[in-house]
Coordinates of C-alpha atoms and ligand atoms in Angstrom, one line a residue:
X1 CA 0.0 0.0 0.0
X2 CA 2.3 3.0 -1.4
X3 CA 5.1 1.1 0.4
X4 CA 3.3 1.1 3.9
X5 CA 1.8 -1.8 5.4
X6 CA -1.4 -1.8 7.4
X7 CA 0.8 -2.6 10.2
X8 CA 3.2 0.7 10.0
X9 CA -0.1 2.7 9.2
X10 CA -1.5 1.6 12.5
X11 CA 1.5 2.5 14.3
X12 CA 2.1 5.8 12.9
X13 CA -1.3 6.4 14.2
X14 CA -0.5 5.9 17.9
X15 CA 1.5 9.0 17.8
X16 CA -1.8 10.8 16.8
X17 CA -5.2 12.0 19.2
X18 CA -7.2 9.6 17.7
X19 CA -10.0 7.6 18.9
X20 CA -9.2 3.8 18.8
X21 CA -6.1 1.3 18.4
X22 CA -6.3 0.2 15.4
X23 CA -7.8 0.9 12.0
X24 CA -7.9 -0.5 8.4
X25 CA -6.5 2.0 5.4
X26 CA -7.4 3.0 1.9
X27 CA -4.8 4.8 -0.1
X28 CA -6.1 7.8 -2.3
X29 CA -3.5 7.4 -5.0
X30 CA -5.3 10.8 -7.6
X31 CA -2.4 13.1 -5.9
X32 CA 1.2 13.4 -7.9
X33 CA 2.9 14.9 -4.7
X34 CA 2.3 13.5 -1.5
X35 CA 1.3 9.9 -0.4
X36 CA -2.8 10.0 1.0
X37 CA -4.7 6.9 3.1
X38 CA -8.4 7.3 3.9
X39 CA -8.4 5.5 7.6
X40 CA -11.4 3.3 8.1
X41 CA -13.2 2.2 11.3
X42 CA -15.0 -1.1 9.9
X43 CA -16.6 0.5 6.4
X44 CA -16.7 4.2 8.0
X45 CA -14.0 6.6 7.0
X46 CA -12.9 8.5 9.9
X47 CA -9.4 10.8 8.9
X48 CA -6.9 11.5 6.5
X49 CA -3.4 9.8 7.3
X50 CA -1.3 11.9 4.7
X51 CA 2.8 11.5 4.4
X52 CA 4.1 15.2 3.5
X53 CA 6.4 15.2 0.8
X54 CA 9.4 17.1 1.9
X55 CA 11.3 16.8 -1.0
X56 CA 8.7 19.3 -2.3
X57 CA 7.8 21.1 0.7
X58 CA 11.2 21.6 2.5
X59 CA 9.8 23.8 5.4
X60 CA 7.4 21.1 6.6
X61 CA 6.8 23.5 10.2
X62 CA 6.3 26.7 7.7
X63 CA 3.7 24.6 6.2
X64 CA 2.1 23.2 9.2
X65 CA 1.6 26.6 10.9
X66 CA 0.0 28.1 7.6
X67 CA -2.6 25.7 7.4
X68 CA -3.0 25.8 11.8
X69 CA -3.2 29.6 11.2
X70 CA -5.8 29.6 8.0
X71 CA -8.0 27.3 10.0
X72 CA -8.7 29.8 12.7
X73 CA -9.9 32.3 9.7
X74 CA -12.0 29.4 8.0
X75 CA -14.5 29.8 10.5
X76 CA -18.1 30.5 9.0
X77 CA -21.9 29.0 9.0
X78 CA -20.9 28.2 4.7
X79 CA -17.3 27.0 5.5
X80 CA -17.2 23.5 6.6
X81 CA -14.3 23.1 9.0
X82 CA -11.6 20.2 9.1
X83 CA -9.7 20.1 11.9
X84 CA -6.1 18.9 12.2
X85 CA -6.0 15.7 14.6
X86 CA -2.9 16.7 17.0
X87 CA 0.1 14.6 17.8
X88 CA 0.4 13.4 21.0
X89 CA 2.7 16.2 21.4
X90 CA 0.3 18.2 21.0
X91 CA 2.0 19.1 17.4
X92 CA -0.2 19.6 14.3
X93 CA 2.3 16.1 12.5
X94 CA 4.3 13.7 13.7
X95 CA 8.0 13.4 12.5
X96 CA 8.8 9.4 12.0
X97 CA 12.4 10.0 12.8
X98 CA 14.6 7.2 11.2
X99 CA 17.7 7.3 8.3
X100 CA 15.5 9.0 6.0
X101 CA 12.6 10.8 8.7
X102 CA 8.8 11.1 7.4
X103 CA 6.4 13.9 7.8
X104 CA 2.5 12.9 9.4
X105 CA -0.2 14.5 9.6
X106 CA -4.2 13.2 10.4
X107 CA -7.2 15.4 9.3
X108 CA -10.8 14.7 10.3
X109 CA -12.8 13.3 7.4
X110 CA -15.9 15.4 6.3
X111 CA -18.9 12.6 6.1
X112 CA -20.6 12.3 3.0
X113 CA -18.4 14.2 1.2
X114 CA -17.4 13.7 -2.4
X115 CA -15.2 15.5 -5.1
X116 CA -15.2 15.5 -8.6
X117 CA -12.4 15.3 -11.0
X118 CA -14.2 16.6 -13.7
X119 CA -18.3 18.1 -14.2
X120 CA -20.5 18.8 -17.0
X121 CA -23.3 20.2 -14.3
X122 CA -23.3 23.8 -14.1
X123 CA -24.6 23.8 -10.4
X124 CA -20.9 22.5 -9.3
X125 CA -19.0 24.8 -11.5
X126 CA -21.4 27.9 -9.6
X127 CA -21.0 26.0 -6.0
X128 CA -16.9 25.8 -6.8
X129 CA -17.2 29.8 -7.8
X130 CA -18.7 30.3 -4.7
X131 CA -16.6 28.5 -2.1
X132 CA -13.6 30.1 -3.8
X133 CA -15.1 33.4 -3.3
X134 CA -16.2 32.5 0.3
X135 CA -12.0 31.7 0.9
X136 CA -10.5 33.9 -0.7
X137 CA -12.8 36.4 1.7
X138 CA -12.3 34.6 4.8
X139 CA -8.2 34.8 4.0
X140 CA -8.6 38.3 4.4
X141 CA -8.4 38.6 7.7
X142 CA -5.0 36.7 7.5
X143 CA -1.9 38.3 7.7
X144 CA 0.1 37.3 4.7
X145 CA 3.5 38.3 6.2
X146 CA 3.0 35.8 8.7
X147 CA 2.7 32.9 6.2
X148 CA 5.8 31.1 4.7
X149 CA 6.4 30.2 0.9
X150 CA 5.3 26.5 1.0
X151 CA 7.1 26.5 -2.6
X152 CA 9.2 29.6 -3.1
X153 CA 7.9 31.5 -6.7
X154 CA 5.4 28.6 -6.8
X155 CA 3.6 30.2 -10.1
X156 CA 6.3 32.3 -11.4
X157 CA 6.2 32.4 -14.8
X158 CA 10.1 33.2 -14.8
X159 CA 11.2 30.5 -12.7
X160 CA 9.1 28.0 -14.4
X161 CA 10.8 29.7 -17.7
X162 CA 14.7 29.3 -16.6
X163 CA 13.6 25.8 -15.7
X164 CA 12.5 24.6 -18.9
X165 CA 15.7 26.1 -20.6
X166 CA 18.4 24.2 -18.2
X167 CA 15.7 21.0 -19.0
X168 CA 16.1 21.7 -22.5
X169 CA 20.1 22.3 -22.5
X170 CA 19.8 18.6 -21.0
X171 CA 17.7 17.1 -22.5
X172 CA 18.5 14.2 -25.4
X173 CA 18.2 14.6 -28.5
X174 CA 15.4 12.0 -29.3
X175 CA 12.9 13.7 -26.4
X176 CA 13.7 17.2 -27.8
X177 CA 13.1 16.2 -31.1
X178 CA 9.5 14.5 -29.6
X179 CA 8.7 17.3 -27.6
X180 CA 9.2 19.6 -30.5
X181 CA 6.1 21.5 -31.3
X182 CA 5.5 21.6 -27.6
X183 CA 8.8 23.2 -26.8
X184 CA 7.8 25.3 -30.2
X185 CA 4.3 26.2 -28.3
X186 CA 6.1 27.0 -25.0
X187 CA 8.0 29.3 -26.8
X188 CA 5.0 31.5 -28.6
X189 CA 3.1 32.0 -25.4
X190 CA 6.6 33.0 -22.7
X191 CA 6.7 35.8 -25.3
X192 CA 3.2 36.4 -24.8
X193 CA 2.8 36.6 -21.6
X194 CA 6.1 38.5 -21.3
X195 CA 4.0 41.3 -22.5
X196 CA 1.2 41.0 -19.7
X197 CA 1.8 42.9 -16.2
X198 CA 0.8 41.6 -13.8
X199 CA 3.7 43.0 -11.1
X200 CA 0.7 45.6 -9.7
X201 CA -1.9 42.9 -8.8
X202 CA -2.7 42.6 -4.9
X203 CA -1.2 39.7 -2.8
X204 CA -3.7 37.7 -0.7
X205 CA -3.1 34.6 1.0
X206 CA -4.6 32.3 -1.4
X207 CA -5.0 28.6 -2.0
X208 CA -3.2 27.9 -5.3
X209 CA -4.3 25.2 -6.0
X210 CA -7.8 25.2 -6.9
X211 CA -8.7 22.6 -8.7
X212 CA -11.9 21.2 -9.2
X213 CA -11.1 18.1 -7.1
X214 CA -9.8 20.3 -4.4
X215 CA -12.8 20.9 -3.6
X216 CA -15.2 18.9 -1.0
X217 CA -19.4 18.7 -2.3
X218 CA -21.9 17.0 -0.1
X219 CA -23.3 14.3 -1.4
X220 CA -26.4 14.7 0.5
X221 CA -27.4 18.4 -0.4
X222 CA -24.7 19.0 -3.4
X223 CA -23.1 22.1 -2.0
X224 CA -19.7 22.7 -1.9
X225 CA -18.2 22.6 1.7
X226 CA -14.3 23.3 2.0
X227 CA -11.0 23.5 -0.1
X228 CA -9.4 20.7 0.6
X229 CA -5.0 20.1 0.1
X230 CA -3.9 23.2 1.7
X231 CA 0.1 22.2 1.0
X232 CA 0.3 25.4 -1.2
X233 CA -1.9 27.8 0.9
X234 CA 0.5 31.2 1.0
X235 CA 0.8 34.2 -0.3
X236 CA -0.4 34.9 -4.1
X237 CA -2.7 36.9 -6.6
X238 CA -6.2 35.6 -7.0
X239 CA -5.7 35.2 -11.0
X240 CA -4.2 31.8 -9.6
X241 CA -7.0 30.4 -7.6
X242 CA -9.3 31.5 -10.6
X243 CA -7.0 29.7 -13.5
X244 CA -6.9 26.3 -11.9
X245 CA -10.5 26.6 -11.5
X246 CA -11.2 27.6 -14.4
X247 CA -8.6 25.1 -16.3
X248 CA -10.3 22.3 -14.1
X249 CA -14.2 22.9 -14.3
X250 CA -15.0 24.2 -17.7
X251 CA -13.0 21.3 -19.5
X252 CA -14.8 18.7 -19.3
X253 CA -11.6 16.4 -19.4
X254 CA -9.2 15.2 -17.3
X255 CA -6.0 16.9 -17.5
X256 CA -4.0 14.2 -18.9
X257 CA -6.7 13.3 -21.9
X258 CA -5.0 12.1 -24.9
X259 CA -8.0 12.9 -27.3
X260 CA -8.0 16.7 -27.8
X261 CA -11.4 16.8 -29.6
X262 CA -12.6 15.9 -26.0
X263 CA -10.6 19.0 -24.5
X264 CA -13.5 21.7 -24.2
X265 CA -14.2 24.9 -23.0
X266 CA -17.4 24.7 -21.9
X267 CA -19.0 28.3 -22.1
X268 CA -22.2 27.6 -19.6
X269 CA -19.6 26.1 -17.0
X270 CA -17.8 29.3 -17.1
X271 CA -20.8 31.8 -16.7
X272 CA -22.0 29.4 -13.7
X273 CA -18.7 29.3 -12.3
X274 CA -18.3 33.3 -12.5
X275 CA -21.7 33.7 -11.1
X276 CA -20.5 31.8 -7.8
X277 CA -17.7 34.0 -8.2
X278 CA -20.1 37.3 -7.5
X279 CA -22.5 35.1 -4.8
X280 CA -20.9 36.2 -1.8
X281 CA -20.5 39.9 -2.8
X282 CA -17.3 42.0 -4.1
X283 CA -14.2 41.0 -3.1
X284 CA -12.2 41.7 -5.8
X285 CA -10.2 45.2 -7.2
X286 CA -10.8 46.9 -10.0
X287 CA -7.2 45.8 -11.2
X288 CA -7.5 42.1 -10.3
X289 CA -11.3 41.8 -12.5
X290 CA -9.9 43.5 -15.4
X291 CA -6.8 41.0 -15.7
X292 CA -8.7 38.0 -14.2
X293 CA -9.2 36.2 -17.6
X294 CA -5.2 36.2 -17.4
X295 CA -5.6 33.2 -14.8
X296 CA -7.4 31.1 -17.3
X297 CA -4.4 31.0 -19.8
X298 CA -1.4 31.3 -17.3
X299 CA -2.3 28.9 -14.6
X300 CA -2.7 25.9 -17.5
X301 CA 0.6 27.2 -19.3
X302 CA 2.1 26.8 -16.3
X303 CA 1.2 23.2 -15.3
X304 CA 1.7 22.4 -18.8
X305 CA 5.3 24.0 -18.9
X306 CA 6.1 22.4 -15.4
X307 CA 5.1 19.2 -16.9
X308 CA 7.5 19.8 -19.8
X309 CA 9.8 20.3 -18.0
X310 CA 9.5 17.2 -15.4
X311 CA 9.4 14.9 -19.0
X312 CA 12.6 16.5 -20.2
X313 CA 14.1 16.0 -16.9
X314 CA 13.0 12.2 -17.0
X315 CA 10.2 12.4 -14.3
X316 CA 11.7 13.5 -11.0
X317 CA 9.1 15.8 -9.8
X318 CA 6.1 14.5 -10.4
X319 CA 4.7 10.8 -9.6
X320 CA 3.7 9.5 -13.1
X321 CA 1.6 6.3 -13.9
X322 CA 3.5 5.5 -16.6
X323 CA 6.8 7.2 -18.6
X324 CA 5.2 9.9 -21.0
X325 CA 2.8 10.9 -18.3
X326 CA 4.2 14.2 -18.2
X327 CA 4.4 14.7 -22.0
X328 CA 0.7 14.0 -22.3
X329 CA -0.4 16.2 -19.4
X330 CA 1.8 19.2 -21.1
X331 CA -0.1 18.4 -24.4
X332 CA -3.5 18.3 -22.8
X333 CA -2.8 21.4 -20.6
X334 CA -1.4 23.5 -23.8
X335 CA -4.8 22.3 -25.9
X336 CA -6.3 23.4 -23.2
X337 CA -4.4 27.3 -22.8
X338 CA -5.0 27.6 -26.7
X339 CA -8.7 27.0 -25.9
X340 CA -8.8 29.5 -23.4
X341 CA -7.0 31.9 -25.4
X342 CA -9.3 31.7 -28.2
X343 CA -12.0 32.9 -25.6
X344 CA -10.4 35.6 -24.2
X345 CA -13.1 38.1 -25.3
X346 CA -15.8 36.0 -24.2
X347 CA -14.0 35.5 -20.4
X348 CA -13.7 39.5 -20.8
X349 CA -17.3 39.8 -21.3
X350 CA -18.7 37.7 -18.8
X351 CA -16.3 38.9 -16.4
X352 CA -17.1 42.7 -16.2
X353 CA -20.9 41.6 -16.6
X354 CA -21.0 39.5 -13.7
X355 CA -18.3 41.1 -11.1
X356 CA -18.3 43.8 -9.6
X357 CA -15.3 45.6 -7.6
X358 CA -15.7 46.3 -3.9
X359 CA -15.8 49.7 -2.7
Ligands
GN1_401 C1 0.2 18.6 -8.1 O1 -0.4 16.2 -6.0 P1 -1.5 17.2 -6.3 O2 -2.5 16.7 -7.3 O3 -2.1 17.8 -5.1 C2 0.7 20.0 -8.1 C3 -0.5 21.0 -8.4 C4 -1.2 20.5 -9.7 C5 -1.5 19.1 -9.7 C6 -2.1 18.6 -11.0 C7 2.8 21.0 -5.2 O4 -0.8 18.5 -7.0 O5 -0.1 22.3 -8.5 O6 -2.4 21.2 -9.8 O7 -0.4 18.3 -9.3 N1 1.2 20.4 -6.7 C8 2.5 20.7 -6.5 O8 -1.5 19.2 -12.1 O9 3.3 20.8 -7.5
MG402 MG1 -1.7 19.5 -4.1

């Protein structure tokens, strides 16, 4: 089971508040970064055991107090709070000290919860509008100073930029020469968005990572009910949060899909999703609506770029099912920032119709 046995599970566990000796596990293998079990009483899922990846996420503590200090802001009658399960320390994870030490951490489990990967209904792309908004407005009363860089320049187009060009002074021959019209499209849209400012946009503490499956739904009623994987929660500009929604809920494919004819941006997903957006009221500047649409090509040209770039560099970022992983993602992700591209005008439009700037 991702290298653990039930056995170590159980007694990584003892170091944790939790109820009862011993549990049974179910790994939840959809994440490329860190390794996830759902931890079952009988048939009832109880927490989330979750191994922190600190080859990513170096400052593991940083991390930790983030998420400890965003959960006392989370705190509303729409926000549906998880609670970190404490060490018996009293420490939000455990370190499993040893020749190579492991990061722990246990999360209460939200009953009858559910995600989605992907959705065609326009009710979850409003409901995932609208607990983004509700987040993003809670994390206001954070102060941003106070939170560490999980991932230092996590969505900096320039980093991600000088780290596809040492990948491709690297890389052989043979994957340059498969990669080519991606490295060609990588190319034509860094010059683009060279030309885009972006430097003046507010920074909010912001989830950066918001995509569609990011986000809990109760089964029962439908709503959406929390942002879930919290590993990236730091500072950054709300264009972020809105591109991986975006690039997650108005294509109704996976991000790795192979067929591009199935890559779609779905116009009615986007209006309901901007309409969520506006449910909670104006939280937004003037300057972050006008360059909003921005998110919607950046954030996918960015996951596609990284992905790139982990191919190039044969695969040691990411976890990949199987070797071109990587390559296809990139593909699927640039389809996709083409796509949005080509409705630029409509995002525009629908934007400055629906959302309005506060004060
Ligand atoms: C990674 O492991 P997961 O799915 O939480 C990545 C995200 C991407 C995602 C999918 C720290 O997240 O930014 O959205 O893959 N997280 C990190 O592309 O790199
Ligand atoms: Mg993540």
């Amino acid at each position: 089971m991702n290298n653990h046995t039930n056995h170590q599970l159980n007694q990584l566990l003892t170091h944790f508040s939790v109820a009862k000796k011993t549990y049974s596990f179910s790994p939840l293998t959809d994440g490329f970064i860190n390794d996830t079990f759902l931890v079952l009483d009988g048939n009832d899922p109880l927490y989330i055991l979750q191994r922190i990846n600190h080859k990513v996420f170096t400052n593991i503590n940083g991390l930790m107090n983030n998420i400890h200090d965003a959960f006392e802001h989370l705190n509303d009658t729409d926000y549906q709070k998880i609670t970190l399960v404490p060490s018996l320390e009293g420490q939000s994870y455990y370190t499993n000290k040893g020749a190579e030490p492991s990061y722990w951490r246990v999360m209460t489990y939200i009953k009858d919860s559910t995600a989605h990967n992907t959705t065609k209904n326009t009710d979850v792309a409003f409901e995932a509008g609208k607990i983004i908004a509700k987040f993003n407005i809670l994390l206001e009363k954070a102060e941003a100073n106070n939170y560490v860089d999980t991932i230092p320049q996590f969505h900096d187009l320039q980093l991600r930029e000088n780290q596809f060009n040492v990948a491709l002074a690297q890389a052989s021959k043979e994957k340059l020469k498969i990669a080519e019209e991606a490295i060609t499209f990588s190319n034509e849209v860094l010059n683009l968005l060279h030309e885009v400012n972006l430097n003046h946009l507010p920074i909010r503490v912001c989830h950066n990572d918001t995509k569609l499956n990011n986000i809990l739904f109760s089964k029962s009623t439908n709503k959406a009910l929390c942002l879930i994987d919290l590993d990236t929660l730091m500072r950054g500009k709300f264009l972020f949060d809105f591109g991986d929604a975006v690039r997650t809920i108005v294509n109704t494919a996976p991000e790795d899909e192979q067929n591009h004819e199935k890559i779609t941006f779905e116009k009615e997903l986007f209006e309901a999703f901007i309409s969520g957006l506006a449910a909670n009221g104006p939280f937004l500047s003037k300057e972050e609506i006008e360059t909003l649409h921005w998110g919607a090509i950046l954030m996918p040209f960015l996951h596609g770029i990284r992905a790139l770039t982990d191919y190039l560099n044969g695969n040691i970022y990411y976890k990949v099912a199987y070797e071109n992983q990587n390559y296809d993602r990139s593909l699927s992700l640039f389809n996709f920032t083409k796509k949005a591209l080509a409705q630029t005008s409509f995002m525009q439009k629908i934007i400055a119709k629906n959302l309005a700037s506060k004060s």
